[in-house]
mmCIF file with all atom_site columns, C-alpha atoms in Angstrom:
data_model
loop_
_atom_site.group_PDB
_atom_site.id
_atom_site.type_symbol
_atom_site.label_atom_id
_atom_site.label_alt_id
_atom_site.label_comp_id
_atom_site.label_asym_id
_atom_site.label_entity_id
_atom_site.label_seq_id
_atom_site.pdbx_PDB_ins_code
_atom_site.Cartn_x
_atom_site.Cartn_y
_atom_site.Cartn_z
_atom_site.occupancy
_atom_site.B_iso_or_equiv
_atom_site.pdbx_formal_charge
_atom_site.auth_seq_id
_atom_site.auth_comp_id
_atom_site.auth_asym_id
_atom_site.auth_atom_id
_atom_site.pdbx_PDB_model_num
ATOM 1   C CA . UNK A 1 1   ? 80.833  95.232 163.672 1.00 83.00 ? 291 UNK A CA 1
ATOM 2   C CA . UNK A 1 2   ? 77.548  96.964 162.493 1.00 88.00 ? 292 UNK A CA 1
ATOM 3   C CA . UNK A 1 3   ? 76.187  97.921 165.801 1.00 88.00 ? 293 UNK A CA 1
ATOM 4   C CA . UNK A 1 4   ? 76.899  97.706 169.559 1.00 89.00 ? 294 UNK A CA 1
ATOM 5   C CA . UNK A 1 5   ? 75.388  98.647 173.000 1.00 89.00 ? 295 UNK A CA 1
ATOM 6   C CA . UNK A 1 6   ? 74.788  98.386 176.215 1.00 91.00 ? 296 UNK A CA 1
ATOM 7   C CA . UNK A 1 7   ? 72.089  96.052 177.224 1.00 91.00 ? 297 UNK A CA 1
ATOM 8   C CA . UNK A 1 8   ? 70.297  92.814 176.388 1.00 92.00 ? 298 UNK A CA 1
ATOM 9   C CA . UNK A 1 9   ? 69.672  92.009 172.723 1.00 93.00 ? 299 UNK A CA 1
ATOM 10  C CA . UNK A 1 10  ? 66.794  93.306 171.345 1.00 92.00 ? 300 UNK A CA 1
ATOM 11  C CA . UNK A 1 11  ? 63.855  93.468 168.629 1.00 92.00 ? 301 UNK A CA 1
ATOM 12  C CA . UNK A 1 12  ? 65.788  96.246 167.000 1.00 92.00 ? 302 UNK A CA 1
ATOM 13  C CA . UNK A 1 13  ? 69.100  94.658 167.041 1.00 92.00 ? 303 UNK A CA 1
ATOM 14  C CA . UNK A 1 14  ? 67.170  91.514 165.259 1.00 92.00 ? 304 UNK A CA 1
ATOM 15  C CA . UNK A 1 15  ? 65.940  94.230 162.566 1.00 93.00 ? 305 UNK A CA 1
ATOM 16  C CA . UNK A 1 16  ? 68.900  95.940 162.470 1.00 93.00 ? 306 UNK A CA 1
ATOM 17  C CA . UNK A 1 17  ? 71.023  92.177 161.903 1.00 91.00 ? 307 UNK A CA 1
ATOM 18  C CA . UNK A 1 18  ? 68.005  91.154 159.588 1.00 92.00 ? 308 UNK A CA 1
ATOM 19  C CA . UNK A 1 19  ? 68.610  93.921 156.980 1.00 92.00 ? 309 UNK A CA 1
ATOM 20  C CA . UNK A 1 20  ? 72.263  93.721 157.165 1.00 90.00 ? 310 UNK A CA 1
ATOM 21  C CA . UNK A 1 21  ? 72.484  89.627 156.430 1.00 88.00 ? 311 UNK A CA 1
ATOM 22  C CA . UNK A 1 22  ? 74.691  89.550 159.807 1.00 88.00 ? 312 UNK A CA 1
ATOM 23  C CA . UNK A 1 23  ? 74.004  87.338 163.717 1.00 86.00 ? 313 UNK A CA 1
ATOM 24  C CA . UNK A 1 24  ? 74.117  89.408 167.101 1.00 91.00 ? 314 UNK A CA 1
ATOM 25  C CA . UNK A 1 25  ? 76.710  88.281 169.660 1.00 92.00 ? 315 UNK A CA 1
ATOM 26  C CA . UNK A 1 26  ? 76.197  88.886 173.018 1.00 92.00 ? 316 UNK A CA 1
ATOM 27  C CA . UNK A 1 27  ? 78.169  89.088 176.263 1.00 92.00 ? 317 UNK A CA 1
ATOM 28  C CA . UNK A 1 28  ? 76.929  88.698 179.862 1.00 92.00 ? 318 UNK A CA 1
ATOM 29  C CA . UNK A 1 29  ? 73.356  89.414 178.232 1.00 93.00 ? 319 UNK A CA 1
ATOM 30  C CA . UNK A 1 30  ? 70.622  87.308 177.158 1.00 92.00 ? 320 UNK A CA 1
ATOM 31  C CA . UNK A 1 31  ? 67.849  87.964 174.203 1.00 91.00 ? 321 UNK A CA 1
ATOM 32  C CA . UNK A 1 32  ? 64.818  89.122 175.377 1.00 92.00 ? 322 UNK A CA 1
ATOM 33  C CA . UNK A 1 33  ? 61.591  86.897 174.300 1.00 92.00 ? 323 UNK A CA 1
ATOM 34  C CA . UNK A 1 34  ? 60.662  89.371 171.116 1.00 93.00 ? 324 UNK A CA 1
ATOM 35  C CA . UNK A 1 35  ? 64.160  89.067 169.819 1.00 92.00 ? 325 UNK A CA 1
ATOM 36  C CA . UNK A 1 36  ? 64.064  85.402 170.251 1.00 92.00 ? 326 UNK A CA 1
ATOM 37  C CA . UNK A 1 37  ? 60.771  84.796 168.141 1.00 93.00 ? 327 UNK A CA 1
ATOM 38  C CA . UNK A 1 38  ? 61.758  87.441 165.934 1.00 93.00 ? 328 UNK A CA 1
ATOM 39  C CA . UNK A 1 39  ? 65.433  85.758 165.167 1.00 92.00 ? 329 UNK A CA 1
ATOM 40  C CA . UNK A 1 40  ? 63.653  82.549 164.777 1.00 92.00 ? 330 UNK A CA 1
ATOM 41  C CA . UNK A 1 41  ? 61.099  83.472 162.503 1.00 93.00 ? 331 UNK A CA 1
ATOM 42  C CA . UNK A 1 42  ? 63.609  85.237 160.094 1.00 91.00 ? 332 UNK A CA 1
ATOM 43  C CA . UNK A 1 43  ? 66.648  82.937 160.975 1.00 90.00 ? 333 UNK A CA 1
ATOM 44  C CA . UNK A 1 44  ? 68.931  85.009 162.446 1.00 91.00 ? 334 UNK A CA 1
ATOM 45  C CA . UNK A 1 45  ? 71.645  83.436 164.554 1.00 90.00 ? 335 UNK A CA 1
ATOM 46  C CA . UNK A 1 46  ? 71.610  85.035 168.278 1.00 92.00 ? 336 UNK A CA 1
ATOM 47  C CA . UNK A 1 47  ? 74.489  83.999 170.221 1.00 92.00 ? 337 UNK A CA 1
ATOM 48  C CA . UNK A 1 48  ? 75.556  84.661 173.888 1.00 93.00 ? 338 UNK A CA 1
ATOM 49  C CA . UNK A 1 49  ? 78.643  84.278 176.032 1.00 93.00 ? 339 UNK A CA 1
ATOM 50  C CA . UNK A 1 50  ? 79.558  83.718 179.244 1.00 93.00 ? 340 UNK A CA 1
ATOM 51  C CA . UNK A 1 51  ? 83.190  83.767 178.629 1.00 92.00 ? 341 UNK A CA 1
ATOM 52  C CA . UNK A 1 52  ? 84.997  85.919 176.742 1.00 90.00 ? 342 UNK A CA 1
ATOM 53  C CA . UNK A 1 53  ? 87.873  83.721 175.082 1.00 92.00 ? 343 UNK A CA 1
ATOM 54  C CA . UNK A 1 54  ? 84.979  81.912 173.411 1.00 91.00 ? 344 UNK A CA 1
ATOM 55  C CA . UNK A 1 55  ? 83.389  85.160 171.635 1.00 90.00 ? 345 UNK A CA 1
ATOM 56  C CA . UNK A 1 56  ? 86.964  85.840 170.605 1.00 91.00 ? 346 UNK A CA 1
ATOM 57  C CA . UNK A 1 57  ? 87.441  82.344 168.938 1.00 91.00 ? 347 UNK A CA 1
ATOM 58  C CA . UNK A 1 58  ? 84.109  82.167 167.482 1.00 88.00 ? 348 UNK A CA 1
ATOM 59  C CA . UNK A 1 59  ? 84.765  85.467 165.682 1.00 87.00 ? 349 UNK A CA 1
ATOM 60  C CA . UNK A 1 60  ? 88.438  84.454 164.484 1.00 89.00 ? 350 UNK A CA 1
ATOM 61  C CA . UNK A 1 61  ? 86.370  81.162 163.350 1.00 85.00 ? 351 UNK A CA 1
ATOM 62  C CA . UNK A 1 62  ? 84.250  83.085 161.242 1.00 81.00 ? 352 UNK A CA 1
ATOM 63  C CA . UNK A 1 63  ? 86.768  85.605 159.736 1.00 84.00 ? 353 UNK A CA 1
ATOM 64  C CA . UNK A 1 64  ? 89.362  82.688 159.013 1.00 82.00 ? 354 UNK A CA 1
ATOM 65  C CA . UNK A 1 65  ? 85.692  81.375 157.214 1.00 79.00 ? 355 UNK A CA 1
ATOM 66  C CA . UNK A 1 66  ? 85.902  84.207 155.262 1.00 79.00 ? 356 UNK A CA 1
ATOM 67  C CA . UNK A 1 67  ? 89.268  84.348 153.867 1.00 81.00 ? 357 UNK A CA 1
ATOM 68  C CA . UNK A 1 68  ? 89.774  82.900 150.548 1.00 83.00 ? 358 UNK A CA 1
ATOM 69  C CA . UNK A 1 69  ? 91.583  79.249 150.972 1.00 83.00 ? 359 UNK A CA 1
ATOM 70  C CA . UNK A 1 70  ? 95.464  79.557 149.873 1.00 86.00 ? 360 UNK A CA 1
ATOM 71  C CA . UNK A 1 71  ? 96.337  77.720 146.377 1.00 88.00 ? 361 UNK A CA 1
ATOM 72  C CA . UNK A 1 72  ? 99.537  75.477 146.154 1.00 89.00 ? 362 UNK A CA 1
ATOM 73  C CA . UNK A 1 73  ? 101.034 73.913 143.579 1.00 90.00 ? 363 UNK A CA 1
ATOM 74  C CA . UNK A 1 74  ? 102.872 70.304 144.469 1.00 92.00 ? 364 UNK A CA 1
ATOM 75  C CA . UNK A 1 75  ? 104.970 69.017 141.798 1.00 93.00 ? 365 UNK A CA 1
ATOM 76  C CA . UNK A 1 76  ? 104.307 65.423 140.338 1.00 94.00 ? 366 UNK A CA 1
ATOM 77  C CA . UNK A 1 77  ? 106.058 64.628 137.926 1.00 95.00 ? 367 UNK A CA 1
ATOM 78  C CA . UNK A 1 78  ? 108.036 65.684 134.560 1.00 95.00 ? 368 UNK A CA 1
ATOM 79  C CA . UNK A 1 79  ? 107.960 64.093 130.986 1.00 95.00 ? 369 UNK A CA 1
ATOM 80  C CA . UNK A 1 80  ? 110.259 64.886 127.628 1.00 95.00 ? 370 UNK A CA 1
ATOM 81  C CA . UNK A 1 81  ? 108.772 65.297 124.654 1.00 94.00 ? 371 UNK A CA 1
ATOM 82  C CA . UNK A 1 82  ? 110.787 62.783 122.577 1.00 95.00 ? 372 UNK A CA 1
ATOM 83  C CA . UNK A 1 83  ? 109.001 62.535 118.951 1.00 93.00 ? 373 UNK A CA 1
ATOM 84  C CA . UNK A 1 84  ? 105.512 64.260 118.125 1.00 91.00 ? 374 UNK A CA 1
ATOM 85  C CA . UNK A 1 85  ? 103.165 61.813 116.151 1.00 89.00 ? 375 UNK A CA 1
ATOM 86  C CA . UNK A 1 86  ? 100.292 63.325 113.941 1.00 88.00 ? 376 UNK A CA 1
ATOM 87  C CA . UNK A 1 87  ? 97.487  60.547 113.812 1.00 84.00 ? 377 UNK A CA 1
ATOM 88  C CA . UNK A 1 88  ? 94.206  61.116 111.545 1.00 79.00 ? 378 UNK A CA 1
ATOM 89  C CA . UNK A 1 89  ? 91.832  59.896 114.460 1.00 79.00 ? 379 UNK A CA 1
ATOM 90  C CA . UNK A 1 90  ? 93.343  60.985 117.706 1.00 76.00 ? 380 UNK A CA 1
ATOM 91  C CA . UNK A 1 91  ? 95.203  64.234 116.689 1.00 83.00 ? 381 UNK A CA 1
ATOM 92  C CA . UNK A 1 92  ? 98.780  64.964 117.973 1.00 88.00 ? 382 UNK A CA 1
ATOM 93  C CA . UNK A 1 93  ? 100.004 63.182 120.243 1.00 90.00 ? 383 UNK A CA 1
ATOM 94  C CA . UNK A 1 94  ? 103.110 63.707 122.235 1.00 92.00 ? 384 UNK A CA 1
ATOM 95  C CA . UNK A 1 95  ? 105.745 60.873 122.594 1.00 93.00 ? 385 UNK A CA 1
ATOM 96  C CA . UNK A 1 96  ? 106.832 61.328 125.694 1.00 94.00 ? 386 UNK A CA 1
ATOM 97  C CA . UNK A 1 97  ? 109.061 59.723 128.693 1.00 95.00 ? 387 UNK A CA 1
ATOM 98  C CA . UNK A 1 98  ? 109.004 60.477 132.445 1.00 95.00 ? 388 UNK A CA 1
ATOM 99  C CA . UNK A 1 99  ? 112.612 61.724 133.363 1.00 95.00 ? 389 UNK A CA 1
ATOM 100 C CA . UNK A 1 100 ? 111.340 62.463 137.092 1.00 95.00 ? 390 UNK A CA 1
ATOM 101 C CA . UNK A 1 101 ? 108.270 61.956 139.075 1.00 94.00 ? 391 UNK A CA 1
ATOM 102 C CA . UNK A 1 102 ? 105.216 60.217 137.352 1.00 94.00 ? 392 UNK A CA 1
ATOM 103 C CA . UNK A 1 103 ? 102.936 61.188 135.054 1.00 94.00 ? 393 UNK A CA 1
ATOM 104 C CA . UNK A 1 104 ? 98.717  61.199 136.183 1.00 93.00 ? 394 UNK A CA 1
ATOM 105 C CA . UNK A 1 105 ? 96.223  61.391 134.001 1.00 91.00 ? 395 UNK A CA 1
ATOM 106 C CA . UNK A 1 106 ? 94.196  63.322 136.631 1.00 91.00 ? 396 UNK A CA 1
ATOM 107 C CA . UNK A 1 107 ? 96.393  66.001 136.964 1.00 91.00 ? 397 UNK A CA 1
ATOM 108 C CA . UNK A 1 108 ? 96.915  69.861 135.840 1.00 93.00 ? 398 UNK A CA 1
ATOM 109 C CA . UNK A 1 109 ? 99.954  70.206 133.365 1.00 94.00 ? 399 UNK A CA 1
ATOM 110 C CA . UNK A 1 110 ? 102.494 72.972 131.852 1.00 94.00 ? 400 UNK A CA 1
ATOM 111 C CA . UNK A 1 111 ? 104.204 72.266 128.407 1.00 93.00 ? 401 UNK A CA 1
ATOM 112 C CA . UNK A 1 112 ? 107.093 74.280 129.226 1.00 93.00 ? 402 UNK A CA 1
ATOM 113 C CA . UNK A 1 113 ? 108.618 75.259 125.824 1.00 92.00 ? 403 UNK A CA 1
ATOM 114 C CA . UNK A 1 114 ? 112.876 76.667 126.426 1.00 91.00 ? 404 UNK A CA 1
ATOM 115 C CA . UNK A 1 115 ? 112.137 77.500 130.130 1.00 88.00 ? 405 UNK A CA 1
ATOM 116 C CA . UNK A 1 116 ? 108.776 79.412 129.468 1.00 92.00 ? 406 UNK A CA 1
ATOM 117 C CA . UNK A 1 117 ? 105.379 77.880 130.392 1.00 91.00 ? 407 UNK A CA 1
ATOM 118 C CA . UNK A 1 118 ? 103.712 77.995 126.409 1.00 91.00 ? 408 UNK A CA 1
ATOM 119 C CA . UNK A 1 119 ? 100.264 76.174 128.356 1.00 91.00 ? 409 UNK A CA 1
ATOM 120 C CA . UNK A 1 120 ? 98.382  75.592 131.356 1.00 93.00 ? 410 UNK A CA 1
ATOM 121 C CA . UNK A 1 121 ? 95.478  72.697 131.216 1.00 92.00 ? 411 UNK A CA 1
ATOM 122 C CA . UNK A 1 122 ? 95.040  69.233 131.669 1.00 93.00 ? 412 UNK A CA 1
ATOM 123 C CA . UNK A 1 123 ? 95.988  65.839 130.252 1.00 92.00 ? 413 UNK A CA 1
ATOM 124 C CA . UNK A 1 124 ? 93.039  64.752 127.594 1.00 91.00 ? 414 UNK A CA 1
ATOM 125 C CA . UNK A 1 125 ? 94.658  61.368 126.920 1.00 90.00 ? 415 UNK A CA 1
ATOM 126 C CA . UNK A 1 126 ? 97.548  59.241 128.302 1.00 92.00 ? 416 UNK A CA 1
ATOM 127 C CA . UNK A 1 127 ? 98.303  55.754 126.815 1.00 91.00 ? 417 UNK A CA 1
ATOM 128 C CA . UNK A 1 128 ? 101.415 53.183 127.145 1.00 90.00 ? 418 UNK A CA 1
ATOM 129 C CA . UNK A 1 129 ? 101.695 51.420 124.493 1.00 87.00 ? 419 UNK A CA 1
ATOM 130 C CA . UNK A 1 130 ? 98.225  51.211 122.568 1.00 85.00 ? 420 UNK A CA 1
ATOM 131 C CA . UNK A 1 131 ? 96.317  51.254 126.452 1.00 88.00 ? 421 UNK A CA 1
ATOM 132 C CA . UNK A 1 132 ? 94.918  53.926 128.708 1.00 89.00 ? 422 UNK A CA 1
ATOM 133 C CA . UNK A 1 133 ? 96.869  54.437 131.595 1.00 92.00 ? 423 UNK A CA 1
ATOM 134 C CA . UNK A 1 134 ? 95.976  56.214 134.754 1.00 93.00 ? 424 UNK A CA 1
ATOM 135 C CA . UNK A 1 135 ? 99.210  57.144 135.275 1.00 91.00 ? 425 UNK A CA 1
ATOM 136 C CA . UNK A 1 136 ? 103.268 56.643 133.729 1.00 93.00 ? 426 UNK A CA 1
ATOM 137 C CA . UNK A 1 137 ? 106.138 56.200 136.309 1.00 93.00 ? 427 UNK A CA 1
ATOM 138 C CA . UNK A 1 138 ? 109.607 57.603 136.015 1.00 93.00 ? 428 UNK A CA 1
ATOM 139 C CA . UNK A 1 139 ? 111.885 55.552 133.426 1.00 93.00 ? 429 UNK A CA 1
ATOM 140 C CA . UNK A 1 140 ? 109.003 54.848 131.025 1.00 94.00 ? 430 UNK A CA 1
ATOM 141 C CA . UNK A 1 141 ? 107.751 56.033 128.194 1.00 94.00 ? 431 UNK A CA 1
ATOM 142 C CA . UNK A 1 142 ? 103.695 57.501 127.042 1.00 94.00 ? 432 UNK A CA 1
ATOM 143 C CA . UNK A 1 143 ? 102.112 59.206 125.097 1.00 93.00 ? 433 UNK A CA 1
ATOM 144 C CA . UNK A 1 144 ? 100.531 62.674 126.168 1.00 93.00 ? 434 UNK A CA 1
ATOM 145 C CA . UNK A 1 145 ? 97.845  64.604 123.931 1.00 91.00 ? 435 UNK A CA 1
ATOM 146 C CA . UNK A 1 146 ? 96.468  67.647 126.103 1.00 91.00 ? 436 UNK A CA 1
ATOM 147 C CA . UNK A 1 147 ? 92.917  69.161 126.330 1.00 90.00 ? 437 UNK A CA 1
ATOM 148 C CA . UNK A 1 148 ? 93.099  72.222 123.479 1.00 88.00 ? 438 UNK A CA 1
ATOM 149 C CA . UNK A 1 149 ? 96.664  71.770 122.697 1.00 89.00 ? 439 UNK A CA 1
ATOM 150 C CA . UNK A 1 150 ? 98.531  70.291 119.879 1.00 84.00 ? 440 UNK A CA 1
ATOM 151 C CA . UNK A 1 151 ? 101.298 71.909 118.676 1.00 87.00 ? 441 UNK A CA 1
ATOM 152 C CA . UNK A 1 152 ? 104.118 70.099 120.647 1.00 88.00 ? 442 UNK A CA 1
ATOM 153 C CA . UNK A 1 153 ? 107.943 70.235 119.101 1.00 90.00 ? 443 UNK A CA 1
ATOM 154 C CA . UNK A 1 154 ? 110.139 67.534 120.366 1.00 92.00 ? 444 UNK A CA 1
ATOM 155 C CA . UNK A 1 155 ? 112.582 68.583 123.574 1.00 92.00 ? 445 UNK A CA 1
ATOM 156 C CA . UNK A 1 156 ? 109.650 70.359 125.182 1.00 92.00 ? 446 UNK A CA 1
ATOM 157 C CA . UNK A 1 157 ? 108.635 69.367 128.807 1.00 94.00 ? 447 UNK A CA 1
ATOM 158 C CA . UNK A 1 158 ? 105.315 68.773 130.754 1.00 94.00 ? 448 UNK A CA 1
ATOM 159 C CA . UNK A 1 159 ? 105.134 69.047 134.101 1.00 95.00 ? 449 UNK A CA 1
ATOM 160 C CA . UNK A 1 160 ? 102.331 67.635 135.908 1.00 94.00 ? 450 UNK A CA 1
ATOM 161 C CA . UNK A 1 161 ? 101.186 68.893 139.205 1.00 95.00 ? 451 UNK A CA 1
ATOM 162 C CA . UNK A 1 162 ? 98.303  68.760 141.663 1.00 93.00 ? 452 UNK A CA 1
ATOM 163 C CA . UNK A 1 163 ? 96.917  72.246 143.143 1.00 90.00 ? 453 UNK A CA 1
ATOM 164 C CA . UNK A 1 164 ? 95.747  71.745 146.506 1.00 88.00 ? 454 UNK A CA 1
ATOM 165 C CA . UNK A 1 165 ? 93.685  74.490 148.682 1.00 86.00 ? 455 UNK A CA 1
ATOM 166 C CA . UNK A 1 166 ? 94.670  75.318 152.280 1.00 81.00 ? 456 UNK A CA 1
ATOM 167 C CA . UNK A 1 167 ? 92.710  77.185 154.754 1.00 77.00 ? 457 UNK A CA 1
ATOM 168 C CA . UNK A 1 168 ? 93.997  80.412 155.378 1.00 77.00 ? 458 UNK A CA 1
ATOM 169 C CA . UNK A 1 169 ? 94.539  81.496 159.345 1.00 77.00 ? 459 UNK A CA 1
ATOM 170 C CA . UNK A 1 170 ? 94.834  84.355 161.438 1.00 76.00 ? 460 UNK A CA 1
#
């Protein structure tokens, strides 16, 4: 709150919400005609209640609006690195199969390396057999080669996930 008063909105409360980048809420008031050509010209948002449960929701809506969204991580899938395979044209490429969960080729992945995460990226290729895949189930077997990453050991892990956002509330 930049600014408050007794009285209906005015010119100077349009100036005032101009300069700071902010709208004018009023309650049991009205905008006089100056304040209401001024706001339009400049695009300020004037807005008036009768009822004061709706002012109060209208400025939780825009401070839950402002609160950055919370991140969480949902767990996909897991895949053993059984044999590494160093190819001239593709790279390395991990031999992998899915011990729980399934493997997508959308998703963000950790090589986890004796219970520490070694990387964090995402999945540049995954192929059964000699084929593209869009994604491995659990009990099968792929191969894995991740975007900037290629030194794999056999008996690491990658776990896929998916991070979702959630809107934050008050």
């Amino acid at each position: 709150i930049i600014h408050d008063g007794v009285g209906a909105i005015n010119s100077s409360d349009v100036i005032l919400a101009i300069a700071s980048d902010a709208l004018s809420l009023g309650f049991n008031v009205n905008a006089d005609d100056l304040a209401q050509e001024l706001a339009a010209k400049e695009g300020i948002d004037i807005r008036c209640y009768n009822i004061i449960y709706e002012l109060a929701n209208d400025i939780k809506a825009a401070i839950e609006g402002m609160l950055e969204p919370k991140l969480k991580k949902t767990f996909i899938g897991r895949a053993d690195i059984r044999k590494v395979f160093k190819l001239s044209k593709s790279g390395t490429i991990a031999g992998c199969y899915v011990t729980k969960g399934k493997i997508i080729r959308s998703a963000s992945v950790s090589l986890v390396r004796n219970g520490e995460t070694i990387f964090d990226g995402k999945i540049s290729s995954l192929k059964r057999f000699k084929d593209d895949v869009r994604e491995v189930a659990e009990g099968f077997e792929c191969g894995i080669s991740l975007q900037g990453y290629d030194n794999y050991m056999e008996g690491d892990t990658i776990d896929a996930y998916e991070i979702t956002k959630a809107a934050r509330k008050i």
